[in-house]
Amino acid sequence: MKKTKLAVEELTWENIRSEINPLNPTLVNIIDELSPDPDYTLFKASYPFGSEILKYGKFYLPGENNELVLLNADNVDKHIYDSLSYNLETNPVTMVLNKSLELFVTVEDRIIPYSLIPPGAIFGLWRILDYPNLDAISYTPVSLWDMTAGARLLFMLPKITEEAGHERLKRKYNFNLEKPKSLLDHWEIFRAIANNKPAEPWNVELIYFPKKWFDKLKDKKWKDFRFYLLQSAWRGSQFWRNQFTWDLTFSRIHTARNIKPAPYISDIVKHLLAIGVGALPGFAPANNNDCAPISLLQKAYLEDYSLKEYAPIIMQPTHFSLTNSTCPVYYSMQFHTAIELAQKSSKRSSTLNELYAVNSLLKKYLEDINKNYLNIDSTPLQQLAEQIEFTFFHSSTINDYQGIQDSNEIASQDKCFADSSQATEIKAVSKHSPFFNGCVRISNRSEDFK
């Protein structure tokens, strides 16, 4: 059988170290000390925007003409397969060289963003560190995960369902996708536009570590390398290792207040707090091309689709930081991304009623955390309660719902929307976006974002 030619380059450490050094000098110094033999190679791969690198845990490599090739396909070179299949045939240990990836989970009714992975980050470590011999049962189902080149959960704020404009895009960018029915549908169209012979292609570049790099993790000579990997994995699991105390804290508040919140409302509140400590991403206006070819997409919707009234602002997943966020992030009741999301107790409940219930429960949590009887001093949850502000918005506020602001005020209160449209002539932010119709802003109280 003829082997598929992959767009993957096998390199020695000396060939690639200069590209890694600006991103991760600590790791470069450790590997330099090891002075690995030339047979300790690495694989460099490049993926165009929207490539599904992981699809339900199945790992794909880039082939010629931008097609994707399943790692365990019969026509994949045996050397590449043997080098990279050690992690249950899902992604091997990986480093991002440029742009970013999104790791997420697709479930029955929504997509759950887990993490945006930036340049210099190394991931795929848990199994190789837990089971160096790779012969044990894994606690993590590999078929759960999806990963794309660039962000998957991208959407335009203004409506892009006008028939004539969408037909113009289809003709110019040579795709046959129907106009979007929901915010989740925007990404497929963005991908088609981005990959139709662009003048400046958007690609994410990755480095894959073959199995040979982990055969000697227990050798003394490799202890610094192993310690670095352990530190990376340990930092990345901090929130999940402490989820027991997180859930216990909420349970204690319920007991102290003698309340039994609706599971649907409670799940949203816990997710908002997870966004607030930076464990999971919220959404913010894209103001660069790190997560997608934003400039190209904005130009397409201005010049070809012919957006006239509102700026082509694109929202992207964004991790908030308690210490250095420059923009707030948002969560929308119209675009649920919570990991746990119980069924609503009543289908008749309005978004405004639900938003009010979320606000009420969140206030109770924050009030009790600040009373200091829960013994969670010096934790991110305690820090969040002291310095983070949650602001609630809806397009139909009435006097009976105190604490909920008019969503028309969002753009005027957050300069990051203006930053996202600074390269376009149209500056007005779409006030009628479904995303704004019941949303929560998460920001530092001391943050100057107005």
mmCIF file of N, CA and C in Angstrom, residues 74-175:
data_model
loop_
_atom_site.group_PDB
_atom_site.id
_atom_site.type_symbol
_atom_site.label_atom_id
_atom_site.label_comp_id
_atom_site.label_asym_id
_atom_site.label_seq_id
_atom_site.Cartn_x
_atom_site.Cartn_y
_atom_site.Cartn_z
ATOM 1 N N ASP A 74 -4.056 2.855 7.731
ATOM 2 C CA ASP A 74 -3.144 1.837 7.192
ATOM 3 C C ASP A 74 -2.025 2.436 6.346
ATOM 4 N N ASN A 75 -2.266 3.586 5.760
ATOM 5 C CA ASN A 75 -1.268 4.164 4.852
ATOM 6 C C ASN A 75 -0.351 5.183 5.530
ATOM 7 N N VAL A 76 -0.368 5.250 6.866
ATOM 8 C CA VAL A 76 0.562 6.111 7.593
ATOM 9 C C VAL A 76 1.874 5.365 7.821
ATOM 10 N N ASP A 77 2.975 6.032 7.587
ATOM 11 C CA ASP A 77 4.294 5.424 7.747
ATOM 12 C C ASP A 77 4.451 4.813 9.144
ATOM 13 N N LYS A 78 4.969 3.583 9.200
ATOM 14 C CA LYS A 78 5.072 2.862 10.474
ATOM 15 C C LYS A 78 5.966 3.594 11.474
ATOM 16 N N HIS A 79 7.011 4.220 11.015
ATOM 17 C CA HIS A 79 7.916 4.951 11.909
ATOM 18 C C HIS A 79 7.174 6.081 12.616
ATOM 19 N N ILE A 80 6.358 6.811 11.863
ATOM 20 C CA ILE A 80 5.589 7.905 12.463
ATOM 21 C C ILE A 80 4.561 7.351 13.440
ATOM 22 N N TYR A 81 3.888 6.292 13.030
ATOM 23 C CA TYR A 81 2.885 5.692 13.925
ATOM 24 C C TYR A 81 3.528 5.204 15.222
ATOM 25 N N ASP A 82 4.618 4.472 15.114
ATOM 26 C CA ASP A 82 5.282 3.939 16.314
ATOM 27 C C ASP A 82 5.788 5.056 17.215
ATOM 28 N N SER A 83 6.193 6.174 16.616
ATOM 29 C CA SER A 83 6.745 7.281 17.394
ATOM 30 C C SER A 83 5.673 8.066 18.149
ATOM 31 N N LEU A 84 4.481 8.143 17.574
ATOM 32 C CA LEU A 84 3.478 9.069 18.096
ATOM 33 C C LEU A 84 2.211 8.421 18.647
ATOM 34 N N SER A 85 2.099 7.127 18.620
ATOM 35 C CA SER A 85 0.843 6.462 19.007
ATOM 36 C C SER A 85 0.812 6.054 20.475
ATOM 37 N N TYR A 86 1.815 6.429 21.256
ATOM 38 C CA TYR A 86 1.972 5.904 22.610
ATOM 39 C C TYR A 86 0.895 6.372 23.580
ATOM 40 N N ASN A 87 0.165 7.424 23.252
ATOM 41 C CA ASN A 87 -0.837 7.960 24.176
ATOM 42 C C ASN A 87 -2.230 7.476 23.773
ATOM 43 N N LEU A 88 -2.394 6.145 23.738
ATOM 44 C CA LEU A 88 -3.654 5.513 23.340
ATOM 45 C C LEU A 88 -4.125 5.993 21.962
ATOM 46 N N GLU A 89 -3.164 6.281 21.092
ATOM 47 C CA GLU A 89 -3.410 6.728 19.723
ATOM 48 C C GLU A 89 -4.101 8.091 19.645
ATOM 49 N N THR A 90 -4.190 8.786 20.761
ATOM 50 C CA THR A 90 -4.639 10.171 20.719
ATOM 51 C C THR A 90 -3.399 11.057 20.649
ATOM 52 N N ASN A 91 -3.541 12.361 20.925
ATOM 53 C CA ASN A 91 -2.390 13.233 20.696
ATOM 54 C C ASN A 91 -1.225 12.888 21.605
ATOM 55 N N PRO A 92 -0.004 12.862 21.060
ATOM 56 C CA PRO A 92 1.187 12.676 21.895
ATOM 57 C C PRO A 92 1.475 13.950 22.688
ATOM 58 N N VAL A 93 2.522 13.949 23.479
ATOM 59 C CA VAL A 93 2.936 15.164 24.176
ATOM 60 C C VAL A 93 3.247 16.230 23.119
ATOM 61 N N THR A 94 2.675 17.408 23.306
ATOM 62 C CA THR A 94 2.654 18.424 22.258
ATOM 63 C C THR A 94 3.048 19.786 22.804
ATOM 64 N N MET A 95 3.750 20.561 21.987
ATOM 65 C CA MET A 95 4.028 21.961 22.304
ATOM 66 C C MET A 95 3.510 22.829 21.162
ATOM 67 N N VAL A 96 2.913 23.962 21.521
ATOM 68 C CA VAL A 96 2.416 24.913 20.529
ATOM 69 C C VAL A 96 3.526 25.908 20.204
ATOM 70 N N LEU A 97 3.811 26.075 18.914
ATOM 71 C CA LEU A 97 4.852 27.009 18.478
ATOM 72 C C LEU A 97 4.294 28.394 18.161
ATOM 73 N N ASN A 98 3.112 28.445 17.593
ATOM 74 C CA ASN A 98 2.520 29.750 17.275
ATOM 75 C C ASN A 98 1.006 29.622 17.230
ATOM 76 N N LYS A 99 0.321 30.752 17.239
ATOM 77 C CA LYS A 99 -1.137 30.803 17.264
ATOM 78 C C LYS A 99 -1.651 30.056 18.501
ATOM 79 N N SER A 100 -2.772 29.371 18.386
ATOM 80 C CA SER A 100 -3.324 28.693 19.558
ATOM 81 C C SER A 100 -4.246 27.559 19.132
ATOM 82 N N LEU A 101 -4.565 26.705 20.111
ATOM 83 C CA LEU A 101 -5.495 25.594 19.929
ATOM 84 C C LEU A 101 -6.652 25.769 20.898
ATOM 85 N N GLU A 102 -7.779 25.158 20.576
ATOM 86 C CA GLU A 102 -8.848 25.057 21.567
ATOM 87 C C GLU A 102 -9.140 23.586 21.841
ATOM 88 N N LEU A 103 -9.141 23.250 23.119
ATOM 89 C CA LEU A 103 -9.498 21.908 23.582
ATOM 90 C C LEU A 103 -10.899 21.998 24.165
ATOM 91 N N PHE A 104 -11.789 21.101 23.726
ATOM 92 C CA PHE A 104 -13.179 21.190 24.147
ATOM 93 C C PHE A 104 -13.834 19.806 24.108
ATOM 94 N N VAL A 105 -15.070 19.762 24.584
ATOM 95 C CA VAL A 105 -15.845 18.523 24.593
ATOM 96 C C VAL A 105 -17.177 18.797 23.908
ATOM 97 N N THR A 106 -17.550 17.931 22.989
ATOM 98 C CA THR A 106 -18.840 18.044 22.322
ATOM 99 C C THR A 106 -19.819 17.074 22.963
ATOM 100 N N VAL A 107 -20.914 17.598 23.487
ATOM 101 C CA VAL A 107 -21.939 16.752 24.088
ATOM 102 C C VAL A 107 -23.228 16.898 23.286
ATOM 103 N N GLU A 108 -24.305 16.329 23.805
ATOM 104 C CA GLU A 108 -25.528 16.222 23.017
ATOM 105 C C GLU A 108 -26.089 17.574 22.578
ATOM 106 N N ASP A 109 -26.071 18.553 23.470
ATOM 107 C CA ASP A 109 -26.777 19.799 23.182
ATOM 108 C C ASP A 109 -25.894 21.034 23.119
ATOM 109 N N ARG A 110 -24.581 20.857 23.291
ATOM 110 C CA ARG A 110 -23.725 22.043 23.284
ATOM 111 C C ARG A 110 -22.255 21.623 23.188
ATOM 112 N N ILE A 111 -21.390 22.616 23.039
ATOM 113 C CA ILE A 111 -19.948 22.416 23.067
ATOM 114 C C ILE A 111 -19.419 23.066 24.336
ATOM 115 N N ILE A 112 -18.562 22.349 25.062
ATOM 116 C CA ILE A 112 -18.022 22.835 26.327
ATOM 117 C C ILE A 112 -16.553 23.187 26.129
ATOM 118 N N PRO A 113 -16.198 24.459 26.147
ATOM 119 C CA PRO A 113 -14.772 24.827 26.021
ATOM 120 C C PRO A 113 -14.028 24.466 27.297
ATOM 121 N N TYR A 114 -12.873 23.871 27.138
ATOM 122 C CA TYR A 114 -12.061 23.478 28.299
ATOM 123 C C TYR A 114 -10.849 24.389 28.444
ATOM 124 N N SER A 115 -10.158 24.634 27.328
ATOM 125 C CA SER A 115 -8.936 25.437 27.443
ATOM 126 C C SER A 115 -8.513 25.966 26.086
ATOM 127 N N LEU A 116 -7.983 27.186 26.092
ATOM 128 C CA LEU A 116 -7.229 27.711 24.955
ATOM 129 C C LEU A 116 -5.758 27.492 25.259
ATOM 130 N N ILE A 117 -5.033 26.908 24.329
ATOM 131 C CA ILE A 117 -3.644 26.525 24.573
ATOM 132 C C ILE A 117 -2.738 27.456 23.770
ATOM 133 N N PRO A 118 -1.944 28.292 24.449
ATOM 134 C CA PRO A 118 -1.160 29.328 23.766
ATOM 135 C C PRO A 118 0.228 28.846 23.361
ATOM 136 N N PRO A 119 0.974 29.653 22.602
ATOM 137 C CA PRO A 119 2.351 29.311 22.241
ATOM 138 C C PRO A 119 3.223 29.083 23.468
ATOM 139 N N GLY A 120 4.090 28.073 23.385
ATOM 140 C CA GLY A 120 4.991 27.740 24.483
ATOM 141 C C GLY A 120 4.438 26.712 25.432
ATOM 142 N N ALA A 121 3.114 26.505 25.406
ATOM 143 C CA ALA A 121 2.499 25.534 26.321
ATOM 144 C C ALA A 121 2.787 24.113 25.847
ATOM 145 N N ILE A 122 2.946 23.223 26.818
ATOM 146 C CA ILE A 122 3.162 21.809 26.536
ATOM 147 C C ILE A 122 2.046 21.033 27.225
ATOM 148 N N PHE A 123 1.438 20.088 26.517
ATOM 149 C CA PHE A 123 0.292 19.374 27.064
ATOM 150 C C PHE A 123 0.293 17.927 26.566
ATOM 151 N N GLY A 124 -0.676 17.154 27.045
ATOM 152 C CA GLY A 124 -0.725 15.730 26.720
ATOM 153 C C GLY A 124 0.150 14.903 27.646
ATOM 154 N N LEU A 125 0.341 15.402 28.888
ATOM 155 C CA LEU A 125 1.334 14.814 29.799
ATOM 156 C C LEU A 125 0.761 13.817 30.802
ATOM 157 N N TRP A 126 -0.518 13.904 31.095
ATOM 158 C CA TRP A 126 -1.037 13.187 32.260
ATOM 159 C C TRP A 126 -0.786 11.687 32.184
ATOM 160 N N ARG A 127 -1.086 11.083 31.061
ATOM 161 C CA ARG A 127 -0.952 9.624 30.994
ATOM 162 C C ARG A 127 0.510 9.191 31.037
ATOM 163 N N ILE A 128 1.378 9.890 30.318
ATOM 164 C CA ILE A 128 2.781 9.479 30.267
ATOM 165 C C ILE A 128 3.437 9.617 31.638
ATOM 166 N N LEU A 129 2.936 10.549 32.460
ATOM 167 C CA LEU A 129 3.486 10.712 33.808
ATOM 168 C C LEU A 129 2.838 9.754 34.800
ATOM 169 N N ASP A 130 1.550 9.474 34.636
ATOM 170 C CA ASP A 130 0.869 8.526 35.525
ATOM 171 C C ASP A 130 1.321 7.093 35.279
ATOM 172 N N TYR A 131 1.483 6.771 34.014
ATOM 173 C CA TYR A 131 1.780 5.383 33.642
ATOM 174 C C TYR A 131 2.948 5.360 32.651
ATOM 175 N N PRO A 132 4.163 5.515 33.132
ATOM 176 C CA PRO A 132 5.320 5.561 32.216
ATOM 177 C C PRO A 132 5.436 4.342 31.320
ATOM 178 N N ASN A 133 4.959 3.196 31.801
ATOM 179 C CA ASN A 133 5.040 1.991 30.967
ATOM 180 C C ASN A 133 3.855 1.855 30.020
ATOM 181 N N LEU A 134 2.902 2.787 30.147
ATOM 182 C CA LEU A 134 1.755 2.849 29.234
ATOM 183 C C LEU A 134 0.961 1.546 29.189
ATOM 184 N N ASP A 135 0.896 0.867 30.317
ATOM 185 C CA ASP A 135 0.207 -0.426 30.323
ATOM 186 C C ASP A 135 -0.937 -0.459 31.334
ATOM 187 N N ALA A 136 -1.405 0.702 31.772
ATOM 188 C CA ALA A 136 -2.456 0.737 32.780
ATOM 189 C C ALA A 136 -3.733 1.337 32.193
ATOM 190 N N ILE A 137 -4.840 1.065 32.862
ATOM 191 C CA ILE A 137 -6.112 1.639 32.464
ATOM 192 C C ILE A 137 -6.104 3.127 32.771
ATOM 193 N N SER A 138 -6.556 3.942 31.822
ATOM 194 C CA SER A 138 -6.571 5.386 32.018
ATOM 195 C C SER A 138 -7.897 5.820 32.621
ATOM 196 N N TYR A 139 -7.827 6.761 33.577
ATOM 197 C CA TYR A 139 -9.040 7.307 34.171
ATOM 198 C C TYR A 139 -9.761 8.257 33.217
ATOM 199 N N THR A 140 -9.057 8.764 32.225
ATOM 200 C CA THR A 140 -9.633 9.737 31.300
ATOM 201 C C THR A 140 -10.019 9.053 29.995
ATOM 202 N N PRO A 141 -11.294 9.096 29.611
ATOM 203 C CA PRO A 141 -11.688 8.526 28.318
ATOM 204 C C PRO A 141 -11.177 9.394 27.174
ATOM 205 N N VAL A 142 -10.266 8.861 26.377
ATOM 206 C CA VAL A 142 -9.660 9.689 25.333
ATOM 207 C C VAL A 142 -10.666 10.075 24.264
ATOM 208 N N SER A 143 -11.712 9.288 24.085
ATOM 209 C CA SER A 143 -12.690 9.589 23.039
ATOM 210 C C SER A 143 -13.596 10.752 23.394
ATOM 211 N N LEU A 144 -13.363 11.372 24.544
ATOM 212 C CA LEU A 144 -14.174 12.499 24.990
ATOM 213 C C LEU A 144 -13.750 13.807 24.333
ATOM 214 N N TRP A 145 -12.475 13.921 23.947
ATOM 215 C CA TRP A 145 -11.890 15.227 23.642
ATOM 216 C C TRP A 145 -11.892 15.566 22.157
ATOM 217 N N ASP A 146 -12.082 16.858 21.892
ATOM 218 C CA ASP A 146 -11.920 17.438 20.558
ATOM 219 C C ASP A 146 -10.915 18.580 20.666
ATOM 220 N N MET A 147 -10.212 18.830 19.567
ATOM 221 C CA MET A 147 -9.255 19.943 19.557
ATOM 222 C C MET A 147 -9.146 20.494 18.144
ATOM 223 N N THR A 148 -9.167 21.823 18.024
ATOM 224 C CA THR A 148 -9.066 22.454 16.716
ATOM 225 C C THR A 148 -7.885 23.412 16.653
ATOM 226 N N ALA A 149 -7.396 23.598 15.438
ATOM 227 C CA ALA A 149 -6.411 24.653 15.185
ATOM 228 C C ALA A 149 -7.140 25.982 15.236
ATOM 229 N N GLY A 150 -6.776 26.811 16.211
ATOM 230 C CA GLY A 150 -7.537 28.019 16.462
ATOM 231 C C GLY A 150 -8.766 27.718 17.298
ATOM 232 N N ALA A 151 -9.524 28.739 17.600
ATOM 233 C CA ALA A 151 -10.699 28.580 18.452
ATOM 234 C C ALA A 151 -11.851 27.947 17.684
ATOM 235 N N ARG A 152 -12.572 27.066 18.351
ATOM 236 C CA ARG A 152 -13.786 26.471 17.778
ATOM 237 C C ARG A 152 -15.011 27.329 18.072
ATOM 238 N N LEU A 153 -15.096 27.857 19.280
ATOM 239 C CA LEU A 153 -16.286 28.601 19.696
ATOM 240 C C LEU A 153 -16.129 30.082 19.347
ATOM 241 N N LEU A 154 -16.193 30.348 18.053
ATOM 242 C CA LEU A 154 -16.136 31.704 17.514
ATOM 243 C C LEU A 154 -17.494 32.070 16.942
ATOM 244 N N PHE A 155 -17.899 33.324 17.126
ATOM 245 C CA PHE A 155 -19.144 33.744 16.497
ATOM 246 C C PHE A 155 -19.149 35.267 16.336
ATOM 247 N N MET A 156 -19.890 35.702 15.337
ATOM 248 C CA MET A 156 -20.034 37.124 15.040
ATOM 249 C C MET A 156 -21.148 37.695 15.908
ATOM 250 N N LEU A 157 -20.937 38.891 16.473
ATOM 251 C CA LEU A 157 -21.996 39.517 17.272
ATOM 252 C C LEU A 157 -23.188 39.957 16.429
ATOM 253 N N PRO A 158 -22.984 40.731 15.356
ATOM 254 C CA PRO A 158 -24.147 41.079 14.544
ATOM 255 C C PRO A 158 -24.705 39.851 13.825
ATOM 256 N N LYS A 159 -25.990 39.908 13.527
ATOM 257 C CA LYS A 159 -26.604 38.795 12.806
ATOM 258 C C LYS A 159 -26.028 38.697 11.399
ATOM 259 N N ILE A 160 -25.772 37.477 10.961
ATOM 260 C CA ILE A 160 -25.194 37.246 9.627
ATOM 261 C C ILE A 160 -26.052 36.234 8.870
ATOM 262 N N THR A 161 -27.355 36.472 8.930
ATOM 263 C CA THR A 161 -28.306 35.536 8.308
ATOM 264 C C THR A 161 -29.004 36.138 7.095
ATOM 265 N N GLU A 162 -28.551 37.298 6.647
ATOM 266 C CA GLU A 162 -29.162 37.915 5.480
ATOM 267 C C GLU A 162 -28.838 37.085 4.236
ATOM 268 N N GLU A 163 -29.865 36.695 3.502
ATOM 269 C CA GLU A 163 -29.732 35.720 2.412
ATOM 270 C C GLU A 163 -28.790 36.192 1.311
ATOM 271 N N ALA A 164 -28.980 37.410 0.832
ATOM 272 C CA ALA A 164 -28.176 37.905 -0.292
ATOM 273 C C ALA A 164 -26.704 38.010 0.098
ATOM 274 N N GLY A 165 -26.430 38.519 1.304
ATOM 275 C CA GLY A 165 -25.044 38.631 1.757
ATOM 276 C C GLY A 165 -24.381 37.274 1.885
ATOM 277 N N HIS A 166 -25.103 36.299 2.408
ATOM 278 C CA HIS A 166 -24.531 34.956 2.562
ATOM 279 C C HIS A 166 -24.272 34.317 1.196
ATOM 280 N N GLU A 167 -25.149 34.560 0.233
ATOM 281 C CA GLU A 167 -24.935 34.021 -1.114
ATOM 282 C C GLU A 167 -23.690 34.616 -1.754
ATOM 283 N N ARG A 168 -23.431 35.903 -1.495
ATOM 284 C CA ARG A 168 -22.203 36.505 -2.024
ATOM 285 C C ARG A 168 -20.966 35.830 -1.429
ATOM 286 N N LEU A 169 -20.997 35.535 -0.138
ATOM 287 C CA LEU A 169 -19.881 34.820 0.482
ATOM 288 C C LEU A 169 -19.700 33.437 -0.144
ATOM 289 N N LYS A 170 -20.780 32.734 -0.369
ATOM 290 C CA LYS A 170 -20.709 31.385 -0.945
ATOM 291 C C LYS A 170 -20.049 31.412 -2.321
ATOM 292 N N ARG A 171 -20.409 32.400 -3.121
ATOM 293 C CA ARG A 171 -19.845 32.485 -4.468
ATOM 294 C C ARG A 171 -18.358 32.844 -4.425
ATOM 295 N N LYS A 172 -17.999 33.826 -3.619
ATOM 296 C CA LYS A 172 -16.604 34.286 -3.619
ATOM 297 C C LYS A 172 -15.669 33.271 -2.985
ATOM 298 N N TYR A 173 -16.121 32.631 -1.892
ATOM 299 C CA TYR A 173 -15.230 31.745 -1.151
ATOM 300 C C TYR A 173 -15.493 30.272 -1.416
ATOM 301 N N ASN A 174 -16.353 30.009 -2.400
ATOM 302 C CA ASN A 174 -16.514 28.654 -2.939
ATOM 303 C C ASN A 174 -16.889 27.626 -1.863
ATOM 304 N N PHE A 175 -17.971 27.891 -1.135
ATOM 305 C CA PHE A 175 -18.479 26.892 -0.197
ATOM 306 C C PHE A 175 -19.988 26.768 -0.366
#
